[in-house]
Amino acid sequence: AESHRRARASEYQAMADAAAPAEEFLVDGKPVFDDAGERIMTKNAYKKFVAKKEKDAKKAAHKAERGGGADASAQPAKGGGGAAEEAPVSTGPVTYTKEEPKETFGDLVTVQSNQATGREFVHVSQITASAFEGKDVWVRCRVHNTRSKGNNCFLVLRQSGSTLQGAMFKSETVSKEMIKFSGALSRETIVDVKGTVVKADVKSCTQSDVELSVLRIYVVSRAAPNLPLQIEDAGRSEAEIEESEKKKAAGEIDGAYVRVSNEIRLDNRVIDLRVPAQNAILRIKSAVCHYYRGALLERGFCEIQTPKMIAGASEGGADVFKFKYMEGSRFERPACLAQSPQLYKQMAIMGDLERVFEVGPVFRAENSHTGRHLTEFTGLDFEMEIKESYSEALDMTDYFMVKIFEGLRNNHAADLKIISQQYPFEPLKFNATGNNFRMQYPEAIRLMREAGLKNEDGSDISDTQDLSTPLEKWLGGYVLKK
């Protein structure tokens, strides 16, 4: 009777556990992954994983004590087994000089600037069927993903957002050990891969018309097997995550996609920057500065660099970061971070430079937490003498904005596409010939009044007031239609 009661109690407890909502499994507040890069979802699975790692470590130590070592056990058996079984097996760090090493795979010795192999590396983004089909190439890239089974292995190789599929099959030149070695590589490991470019249809990679038939693969730098975030998780759009949550709630799938928090992203920014969209954002930022600078230099502007630690506020004192300059010394005095290069631009104009600009940091102590308020940003500032009308400055703004948009559209379409997949946005719209739509302030006020718009407190829009965020957004939508 007692055993029956215990069995029923255990059954009830199992039913209760099944009915209870599953909590996300974390270790020290972070997700954990196994050696294959798969996320460990339960405490029990994590215990098994740790126990296996400890057992493997003890086995390796025991073999080392007997003098065999892990490398000795990796040697292929002699006699029978085919040419593939007798291919060189990596037994330690591989040294690569001018001659290709006998080992076709393994961990390279640490780069110490004392080797000159003469290899020429090709960027993954440049490998296409039209340019490289049938040719052998070297690439240095990260292991984005691996998939091995039996006598074959597929890898997704990534370099700066571009991906290429690598494939290997057991043969006279590709051993079983090489396949196992490649399949066990942890994600984000940096490798040197030599292979033959073969025409293929690979829709899952950016280099969709080729794959690399791998001949050699060497580890340059191994990544930890348990990373705090996965590139796939951090690269999904909010729409994808929400759709998976709906499917989970409807019982269509077992688990939803992981949402990577900003805290985890910022704590692990080095990894987060490898996410294609994050990488592309920085490239677009660089491009904007490049085209802005080029456009103004073409129009006779001089680039200046202005101080960022100054004695007083640049534009009123309300939104300024204050600090003590050389605190504790005889040079100590109050100071602040520059809110704007305005004063120095005007000084340059009065110094007969006529036209100046700057690309530099701007600091504003704005007490806000919205996408329209930033405490630090890169400012694109320009100043020019006006001959007759402020419209001359508007003409210049029209000119360099068109140059920026044209540069992005013509030379960075791939980066814009990558960003839009995670952070959707509407394509750039502008008149490439210049003379883009302009609206005077009184006309904007009239249009908003005619549309029945009011201030957020319900009051009427006055002729001279600053526009609120909702009013600015409405006006932006109106201009977009124009």
Short mmCIF file of C-alpha atoms in Angstrom, two decimals, residues 26 28-31 228-229 234 259-272 369:
data_model
loop_
_atom_site.label_atom_id
_atom_site.label_comp_id
_atom_site.label_asym_id
_atom_site.label_seq_id
_atom_site.Cartn_x
_atom_site.Cartn_y
_atom_site.Cartn_z
CA LEU A 26 20.01 29.95 -17.27
CA ASP A 28 24.52 32.75 -13.75
CA GLY A 29 21.73 34.55 -15.58
CA LYS A 30 22.93 33.55 -19.04
CA PRO A 31 22.03 30.78 -21.55
CA PRO A 228 26.75 33.99 -24.10
CA LEU A 229 24.72 34.56 -27.28
CA ALA A 234 20.84 38.00 -32.12
CA ARG A 259 14.98 37.19 -27.69
CA VAL A 260 18.48 38.55 -26.97
CA SER A 261 18.19 41.49 -24.57
CA ASN A 262 20.08 44.75 -25.00
CA GLU A 263 21.86 44.01 -21.73
CA ILE A 264 23.30 40.75 -23.08
CA ARG A 265 24.18 42.45 -26.38
CA LEU A 266 26.06 45.28 -24.67
CA ASP A 267 27.78 42.98 -22.18
CA ASN A 268 29.03 40.96 -25.16
CA ARG A 269 29.33 43.69 -27.78
CA VAL A 270 32.28 42.02 -29.53
CA ILE A 271 30.08 39.06 -30.43
CA ASP A 272 27.01 41.21 -31.11
CA HIS A 369 15.21 57.82 -22.84
#
